[in-house]
Coordinates of C-alpha atoms in Angstrom, one line a residue:
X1 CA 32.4 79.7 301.4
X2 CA 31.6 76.4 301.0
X3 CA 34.5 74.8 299.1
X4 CA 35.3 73.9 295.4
X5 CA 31.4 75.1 294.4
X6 CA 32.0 75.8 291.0
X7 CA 34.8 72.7 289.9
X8 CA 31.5 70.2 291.6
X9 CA 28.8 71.8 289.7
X10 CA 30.2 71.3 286.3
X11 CA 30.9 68.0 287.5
X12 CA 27.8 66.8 289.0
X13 CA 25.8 68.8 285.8
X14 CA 28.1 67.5 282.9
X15 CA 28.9 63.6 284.1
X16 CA 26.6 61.3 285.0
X17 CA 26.7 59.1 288.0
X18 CA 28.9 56.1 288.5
X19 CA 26.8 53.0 287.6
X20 CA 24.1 52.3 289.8
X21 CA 22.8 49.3 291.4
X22 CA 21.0 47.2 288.4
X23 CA 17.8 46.2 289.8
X24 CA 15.3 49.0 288.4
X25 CA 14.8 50.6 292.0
X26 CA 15.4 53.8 293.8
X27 CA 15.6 55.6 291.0
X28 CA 14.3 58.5 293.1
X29 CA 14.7 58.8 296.6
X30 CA 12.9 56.5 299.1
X31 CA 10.1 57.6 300.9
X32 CA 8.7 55.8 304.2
X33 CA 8.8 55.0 307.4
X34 CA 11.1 53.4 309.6
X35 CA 10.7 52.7 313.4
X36 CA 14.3 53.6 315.3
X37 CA 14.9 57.1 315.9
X38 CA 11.4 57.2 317.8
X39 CA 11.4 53.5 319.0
X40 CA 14.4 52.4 319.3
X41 CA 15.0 49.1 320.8
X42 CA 12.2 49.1 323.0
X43 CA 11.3 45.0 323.4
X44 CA 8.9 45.3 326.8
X45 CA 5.7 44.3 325.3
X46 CA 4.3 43.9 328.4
X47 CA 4.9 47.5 330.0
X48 CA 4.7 49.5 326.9
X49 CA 2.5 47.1 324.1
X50 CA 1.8 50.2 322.7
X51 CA 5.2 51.2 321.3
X52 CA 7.2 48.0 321.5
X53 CA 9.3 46.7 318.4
X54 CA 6.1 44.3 317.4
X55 CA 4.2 43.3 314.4
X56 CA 1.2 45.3 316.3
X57 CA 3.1 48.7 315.3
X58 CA 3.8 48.1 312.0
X59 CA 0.7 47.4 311.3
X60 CA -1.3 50.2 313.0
X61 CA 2.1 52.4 311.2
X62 CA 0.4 50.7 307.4
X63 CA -2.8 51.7 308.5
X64 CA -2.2 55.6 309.6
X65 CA -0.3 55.9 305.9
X66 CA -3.4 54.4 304.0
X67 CA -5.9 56.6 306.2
X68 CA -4.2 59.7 307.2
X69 CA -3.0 60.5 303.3
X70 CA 0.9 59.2 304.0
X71 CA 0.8 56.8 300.9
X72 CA -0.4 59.2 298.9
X73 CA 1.8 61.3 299.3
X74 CA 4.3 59.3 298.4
X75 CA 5.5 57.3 301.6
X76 CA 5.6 53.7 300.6
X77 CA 7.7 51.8 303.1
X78 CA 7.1 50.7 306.4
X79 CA 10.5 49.8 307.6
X80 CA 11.7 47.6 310.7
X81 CA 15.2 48.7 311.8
X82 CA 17.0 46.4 314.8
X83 CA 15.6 44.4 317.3
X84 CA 13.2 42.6 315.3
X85 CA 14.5 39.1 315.6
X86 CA 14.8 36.4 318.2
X87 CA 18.4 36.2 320.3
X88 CA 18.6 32.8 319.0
X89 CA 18.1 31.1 314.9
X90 CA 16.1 28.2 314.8
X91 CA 17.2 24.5 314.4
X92 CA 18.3 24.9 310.6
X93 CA 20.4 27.9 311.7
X94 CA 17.8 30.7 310.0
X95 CA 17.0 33.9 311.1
X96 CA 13.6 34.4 313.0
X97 CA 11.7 37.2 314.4
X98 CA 10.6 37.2 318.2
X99 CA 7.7 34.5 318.4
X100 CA 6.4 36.6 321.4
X101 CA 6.4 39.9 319.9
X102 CA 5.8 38.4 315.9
X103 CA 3.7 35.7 316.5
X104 CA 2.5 35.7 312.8
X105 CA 6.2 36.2 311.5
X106 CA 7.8 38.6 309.3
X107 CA 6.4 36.6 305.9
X108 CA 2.5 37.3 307.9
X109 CA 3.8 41.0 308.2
X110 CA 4.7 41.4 304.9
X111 CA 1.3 40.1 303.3
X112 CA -0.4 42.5 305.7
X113 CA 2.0 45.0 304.8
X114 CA 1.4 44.1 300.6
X115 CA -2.6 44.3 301.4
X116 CA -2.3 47.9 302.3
X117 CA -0.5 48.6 299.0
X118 CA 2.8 49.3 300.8
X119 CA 6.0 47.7 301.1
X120 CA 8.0 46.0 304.1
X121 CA 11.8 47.2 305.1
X122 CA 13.9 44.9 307.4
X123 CA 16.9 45.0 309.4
X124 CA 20.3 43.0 308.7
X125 CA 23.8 43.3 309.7
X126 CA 26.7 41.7 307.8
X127 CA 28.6 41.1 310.9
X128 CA 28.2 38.8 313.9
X129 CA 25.7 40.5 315.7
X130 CA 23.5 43.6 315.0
X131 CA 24.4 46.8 316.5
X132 CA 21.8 46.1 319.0
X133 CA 23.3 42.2 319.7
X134 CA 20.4 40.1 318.2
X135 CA 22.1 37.8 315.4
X136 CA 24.3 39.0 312.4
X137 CA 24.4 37.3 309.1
X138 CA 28.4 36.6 309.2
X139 CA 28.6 33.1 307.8
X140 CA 25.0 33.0 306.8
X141 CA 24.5 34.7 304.2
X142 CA 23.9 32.1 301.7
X143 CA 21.2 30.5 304.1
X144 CA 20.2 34.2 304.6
X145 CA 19.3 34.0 300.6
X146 CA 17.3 30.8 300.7
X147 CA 15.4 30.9 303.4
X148 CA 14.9 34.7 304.9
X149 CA 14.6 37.7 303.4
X150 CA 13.2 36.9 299.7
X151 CA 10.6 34.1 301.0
X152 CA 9.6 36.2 303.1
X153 CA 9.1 38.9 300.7
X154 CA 10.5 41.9 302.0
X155 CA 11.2 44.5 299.7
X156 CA 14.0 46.5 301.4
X157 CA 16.9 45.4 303.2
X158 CA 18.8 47.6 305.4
X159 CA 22.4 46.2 305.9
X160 CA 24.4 47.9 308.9
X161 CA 27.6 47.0 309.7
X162 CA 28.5 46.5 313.7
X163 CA 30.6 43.5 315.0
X164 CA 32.7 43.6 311.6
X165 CA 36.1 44.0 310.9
X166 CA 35.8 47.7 308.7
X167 CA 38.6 46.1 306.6
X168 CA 35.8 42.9 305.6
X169 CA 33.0 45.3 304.4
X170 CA 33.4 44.1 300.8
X171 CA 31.6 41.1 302.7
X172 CA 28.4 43.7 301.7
X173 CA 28.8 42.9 298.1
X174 CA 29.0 39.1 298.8
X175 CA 26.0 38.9 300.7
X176 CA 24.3 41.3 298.0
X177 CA 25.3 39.2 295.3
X178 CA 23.6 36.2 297.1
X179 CA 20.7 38.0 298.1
X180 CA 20.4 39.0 294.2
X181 CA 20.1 35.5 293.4
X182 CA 16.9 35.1 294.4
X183 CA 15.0 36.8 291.4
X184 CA 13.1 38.8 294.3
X185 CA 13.5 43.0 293.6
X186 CA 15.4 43.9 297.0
X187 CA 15.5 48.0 297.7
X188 CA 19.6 47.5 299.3
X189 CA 20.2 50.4 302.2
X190 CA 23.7 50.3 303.3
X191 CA 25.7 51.4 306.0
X192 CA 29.4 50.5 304.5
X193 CA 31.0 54.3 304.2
X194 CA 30.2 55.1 307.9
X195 CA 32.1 52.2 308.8
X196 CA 34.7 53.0 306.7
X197 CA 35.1 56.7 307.0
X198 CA 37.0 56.7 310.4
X199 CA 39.8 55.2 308.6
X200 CA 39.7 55.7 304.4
X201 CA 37.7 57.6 302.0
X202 CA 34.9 54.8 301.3
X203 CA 35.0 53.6 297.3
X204 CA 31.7 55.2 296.2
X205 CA 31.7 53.7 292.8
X206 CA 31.7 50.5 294.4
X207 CA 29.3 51.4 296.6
X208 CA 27.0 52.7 294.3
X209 CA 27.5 49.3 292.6
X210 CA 26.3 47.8 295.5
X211 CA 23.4 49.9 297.3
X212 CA 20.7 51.9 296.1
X213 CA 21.0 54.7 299.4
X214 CA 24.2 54.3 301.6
X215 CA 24.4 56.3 305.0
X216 CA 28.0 58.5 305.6
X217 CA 27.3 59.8 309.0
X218 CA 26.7 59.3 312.0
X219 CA 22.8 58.4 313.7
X220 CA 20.5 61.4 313.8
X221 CA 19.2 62.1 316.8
X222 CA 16.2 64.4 317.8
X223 CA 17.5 67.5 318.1
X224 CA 18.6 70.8 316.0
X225 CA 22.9 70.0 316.9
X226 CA 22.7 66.5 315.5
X227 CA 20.7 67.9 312.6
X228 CA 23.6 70.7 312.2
X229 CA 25.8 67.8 312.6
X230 CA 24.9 66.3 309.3
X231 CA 24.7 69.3 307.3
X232 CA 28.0 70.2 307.8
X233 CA 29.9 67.2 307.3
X234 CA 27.6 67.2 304.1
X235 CA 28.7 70.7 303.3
X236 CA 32.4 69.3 303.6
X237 CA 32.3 66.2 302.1
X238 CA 30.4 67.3 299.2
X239 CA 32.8 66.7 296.3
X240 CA 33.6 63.4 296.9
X241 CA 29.8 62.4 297.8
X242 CA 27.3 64.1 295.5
X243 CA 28.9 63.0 291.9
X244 CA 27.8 59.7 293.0
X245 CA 24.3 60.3 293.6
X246 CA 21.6 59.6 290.8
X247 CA 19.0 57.4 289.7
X248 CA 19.0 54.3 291.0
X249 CA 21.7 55.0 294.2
X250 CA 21.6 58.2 296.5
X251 CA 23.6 59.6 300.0
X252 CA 21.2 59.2 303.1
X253 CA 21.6 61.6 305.9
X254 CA 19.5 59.4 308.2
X255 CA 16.1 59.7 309.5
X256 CA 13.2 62.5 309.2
X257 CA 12.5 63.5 312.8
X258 CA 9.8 65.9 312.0
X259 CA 6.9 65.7 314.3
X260 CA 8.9 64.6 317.2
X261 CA 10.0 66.3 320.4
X262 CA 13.5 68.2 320.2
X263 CA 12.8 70.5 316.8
X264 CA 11.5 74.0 317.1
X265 CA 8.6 74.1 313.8
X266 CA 11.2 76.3 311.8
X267 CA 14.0 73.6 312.6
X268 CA 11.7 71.2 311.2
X269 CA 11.1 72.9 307.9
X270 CA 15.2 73.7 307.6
X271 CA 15.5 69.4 308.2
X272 CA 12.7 68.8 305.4
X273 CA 13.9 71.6 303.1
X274 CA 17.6 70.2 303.0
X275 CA 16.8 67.4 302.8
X276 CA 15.3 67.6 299.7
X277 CA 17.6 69.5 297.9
X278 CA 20.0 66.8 298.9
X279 CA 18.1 64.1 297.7
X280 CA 17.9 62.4 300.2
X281 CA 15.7 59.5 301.1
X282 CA 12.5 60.6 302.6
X283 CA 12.6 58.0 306.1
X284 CA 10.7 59.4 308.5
X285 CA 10.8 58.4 312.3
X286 CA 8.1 59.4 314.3
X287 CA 4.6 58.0 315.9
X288 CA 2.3 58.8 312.8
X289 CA -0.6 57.8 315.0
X290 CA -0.3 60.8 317.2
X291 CA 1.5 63.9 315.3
X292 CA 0.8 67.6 315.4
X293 CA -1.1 68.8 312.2
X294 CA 1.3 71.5 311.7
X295 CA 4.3 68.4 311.3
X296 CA 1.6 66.3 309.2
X297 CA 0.9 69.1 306.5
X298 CA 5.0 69.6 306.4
X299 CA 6.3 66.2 305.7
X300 CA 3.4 66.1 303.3
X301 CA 3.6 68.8 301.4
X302 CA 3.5 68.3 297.7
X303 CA 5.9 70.7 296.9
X304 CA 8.5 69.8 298.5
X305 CA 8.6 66.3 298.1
X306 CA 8.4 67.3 294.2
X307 CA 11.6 68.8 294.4
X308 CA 13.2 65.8 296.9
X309 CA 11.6 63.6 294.0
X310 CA 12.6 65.8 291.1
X311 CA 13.1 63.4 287.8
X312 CA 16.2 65.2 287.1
X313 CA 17.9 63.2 289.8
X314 CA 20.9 65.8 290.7
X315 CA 21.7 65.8 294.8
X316 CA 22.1 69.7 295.3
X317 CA 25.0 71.8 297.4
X318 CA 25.8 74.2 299.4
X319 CA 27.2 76.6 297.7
X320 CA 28.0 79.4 299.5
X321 CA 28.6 80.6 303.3
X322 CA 27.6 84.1 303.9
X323 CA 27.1 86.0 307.0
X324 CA 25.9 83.3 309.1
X325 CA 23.7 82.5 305.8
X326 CA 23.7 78.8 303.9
X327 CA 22.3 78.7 300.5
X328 CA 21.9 75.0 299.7
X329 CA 21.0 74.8 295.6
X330 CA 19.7 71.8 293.7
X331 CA 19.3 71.8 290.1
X332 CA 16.0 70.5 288.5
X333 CA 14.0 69.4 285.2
X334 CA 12.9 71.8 282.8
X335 CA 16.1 74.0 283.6
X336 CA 14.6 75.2 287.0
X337 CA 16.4 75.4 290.1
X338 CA 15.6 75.0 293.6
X339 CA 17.2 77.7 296.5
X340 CA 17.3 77.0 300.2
X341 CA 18.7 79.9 302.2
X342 CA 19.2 79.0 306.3
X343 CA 19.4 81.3 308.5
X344 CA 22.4 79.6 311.3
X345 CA 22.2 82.2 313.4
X346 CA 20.0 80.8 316.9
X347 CA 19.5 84.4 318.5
X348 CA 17.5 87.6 317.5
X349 CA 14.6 87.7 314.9
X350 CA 13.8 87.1 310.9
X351 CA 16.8 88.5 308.8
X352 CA 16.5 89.9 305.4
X353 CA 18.8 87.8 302.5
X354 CA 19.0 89.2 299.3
X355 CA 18.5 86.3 296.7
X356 CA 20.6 87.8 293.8
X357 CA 23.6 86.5 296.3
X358 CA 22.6 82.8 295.9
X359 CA 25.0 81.4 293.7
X360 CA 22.4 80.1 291.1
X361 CA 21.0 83.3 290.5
X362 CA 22.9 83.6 286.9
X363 CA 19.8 81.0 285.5
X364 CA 17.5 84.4 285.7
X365 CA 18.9 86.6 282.7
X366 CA 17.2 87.5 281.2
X367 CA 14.1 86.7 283.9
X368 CA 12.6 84.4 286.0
X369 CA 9.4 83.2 288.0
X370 CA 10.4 82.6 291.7
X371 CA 7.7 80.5 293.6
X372 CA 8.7 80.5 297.5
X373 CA 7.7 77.0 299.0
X374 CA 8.6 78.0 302.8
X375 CA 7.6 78.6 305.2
X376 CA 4.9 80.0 303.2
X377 CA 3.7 79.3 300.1
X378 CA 3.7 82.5 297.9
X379 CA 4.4 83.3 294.4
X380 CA 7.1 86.2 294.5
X381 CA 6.5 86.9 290.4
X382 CA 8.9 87.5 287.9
X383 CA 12.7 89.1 288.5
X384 CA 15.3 89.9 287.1
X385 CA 19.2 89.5 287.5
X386 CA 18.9 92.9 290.0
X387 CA 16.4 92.6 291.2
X388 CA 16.1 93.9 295.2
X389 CA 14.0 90.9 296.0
X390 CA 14.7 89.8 300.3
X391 CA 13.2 86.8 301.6
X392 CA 12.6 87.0 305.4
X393 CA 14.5 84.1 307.3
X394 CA 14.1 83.0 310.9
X395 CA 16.4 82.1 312.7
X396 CA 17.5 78.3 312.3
X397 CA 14.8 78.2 309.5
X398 CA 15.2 78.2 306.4
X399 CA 13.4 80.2 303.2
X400 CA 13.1 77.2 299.9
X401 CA 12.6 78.9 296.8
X402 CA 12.3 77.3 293.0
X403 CA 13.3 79.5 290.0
X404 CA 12.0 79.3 286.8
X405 CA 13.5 80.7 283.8
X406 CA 11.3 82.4 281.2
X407 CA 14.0 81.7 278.3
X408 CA 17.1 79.7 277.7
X409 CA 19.8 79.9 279.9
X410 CA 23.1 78.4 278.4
X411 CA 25.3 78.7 281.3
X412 CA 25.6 76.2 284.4
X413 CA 22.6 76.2 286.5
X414 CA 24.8 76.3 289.6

């Protein structure tokens, strides 16, 4: 079972989160895009100009979300991860992006970006180098503030953390501070407690003081183990991560990589489902000018981003480990609650899982309306605290449900 369920809930449910960030942003989860789990580090313009790191694909990325129904849905950033810059500053010792592969530069980028009605991402690492060995902003981070990242008005800055000393990370909040200085609204995604997990439990209130999303584990990668991966260590780290998600500052298990190459469909919809009763940030890393329209409708689906976007705020947990069942539970407005059941086993067919076992069942007593989301649509009516009601699971998918109570429920929700 998964541990200390009960001692959390009232937790997360009674106190709110440890202050956040103050700069009015993130106070739901990001949504976006952001090139590296698909494109990685691939520089060779010449051979592949297609799918190059290069002001060319971040443009035609704004584009698909304008005409293929992304920014409506919600996605708003279009997000350059490493391997953007040149291997060398200019003569005043600033950062620049590749002249070959930006020609415009990342301030031409951004207005592009801006025109669309979207917002630009970009990639920085507080140490020497980047994880990737382009230059890091150690020692520059006050020329950093003058004459990068807010002239060239980005609006998201993702800070990772290679080629430092894990013992200098509160370096983050300097370079934060100095960024902040600049009047310019800056979207701060952090990679501090993965640094710092191999050797202490990472200060979240600081954190949370610092970043408005912060990553905790390691790089997803395209295929149903790394996704597992995450979900556990989530699953065992839960008390000490969720009470510090809320408005404003939230726990990113890393990329969306829904519509790639290593996820069955049902994998896909357990990686979108869970993530949104986690809160996560909604970064997807794909090609969005060549997906399957099964992938499309998913990561679009109105539904489920309205519970990953929920106003409540409340990250959600797994509460409960059952023959090789997880129910994954997130509290929402209006006293409704969303359910996620996964089926873990990888073998056999669809098995049956009676919902009264999810943890959160208590909110329906007297009743309830239960509305499945996956992986179909369907309204499954009104029930009661027995009732016999089994939703059909695949294996490594997952069934999401939302529960409505038809009349006050004064207990805990979870």
């Amino acid at each position: 079972m998964c541990r200390a369920v009960f001692l959390l809930a009232l937790t997360v449910l009674v106190c709110p989160a440890a202050e956040a960030l103050d700069n009015g942003l993130a106070l739901k989860p990001t949504m976006g895009w952001l090139h590296w789990e698909r494109f990685m580090c691939n520089t060779d313009c010449d051979k592949d100009p297609n799918n190059c790191i290069s002001e060319r694909l971040y443009m035609q990325m704004a584009d698909v979300m304008v005409k293929e129904g992304w920014k409506e849905a919600g996605y708003e950033y279009v997000c350059i991860d490493d391997c953007w810059p040149s291997h060398q500053r200019d003569a005043k010792g600033r950062l620049q992006a590749d002249p070959k592969r930006f020609p415009g530069g990342i301030k031409k980028l951004a207005d592009y970006v801006h025109s669309k009605g979207l917002k630009l991402g970009i990639y920085a690492d507080v140490g020497k180098n980047t994880c990737a060995g382009y230059p890091g902003s150690l020692g520059y981070y006050e020329r950093e503030r003058r004459s990068a990242f807010a002239d060239w008005d980005v609006d998201l800055l993702k800070f990772d953390g290679c080629y430092m000393d894990w013992k200098l990370l509160e370096k983050l909040h300097e370079h934060v501070k100095s960024t902040k200085q600049t009047g310019r609204s800056i979207l701060y995604s952090c990679e501090w407690p993965l640094y710092e997990w191999p050797y202490k439990q990472p200060d979240y209130k600081a954190i949370r003081e610092t970043c408005n999303h912060w990553r905790n584990f390691a790089d997803v990668y395209d295929s149903w183990s790394s996704i597992k991966s995450i979900l556990d260590w989530t699953a065992s780290h839960q008390d000490i991560i969720v009470p510090s998600a809320g408005p404003g500052g939230w726990n990113d298990p890393d990329m969306l990589v829904i519509g790639n190459f290593g996820l069955s469909h049902d994998q896909q919809e357990s990686q979108m489902a869970l993530w949104a009763i986690m809160a996560a940030p909604l970064l997807v890393s794909n090609d969005l000018r060549d997906i399957c329209p099964r992938s499309k409708k998913l990561l679009q689906n109105t539904d489920i981003i309205a519970i990953n976007q929920d106003p409540l705020g409340k990250q959600g947990l797994c509460t409960i480990k059952m023959d090789s069942f997880e129910v994954w539970e997130r509290p929402l407005s209006k006293k409704r609650l969303a359910i996620a059941v996964l089926n873990t086993q990888e073998i056999g067919g669809p098995r049956g899982f009676f919902i009264r076992a999810a943890p959160g069942w208590k909110i329906c007593d007297p009743q309830c309306n239960v509305t499945q989301i996956l992986p179909q649509y369907k309204e499954l009516g009104v029930q009661t605290p027995h009732t016999k009601l089994v939703v059909s699971v695949n294996p490594s998918g997952t069934t999401l449900l939302t529960v409505t109570p038809t009349s006050d429920y004064a207990g805990l929700i979870l």
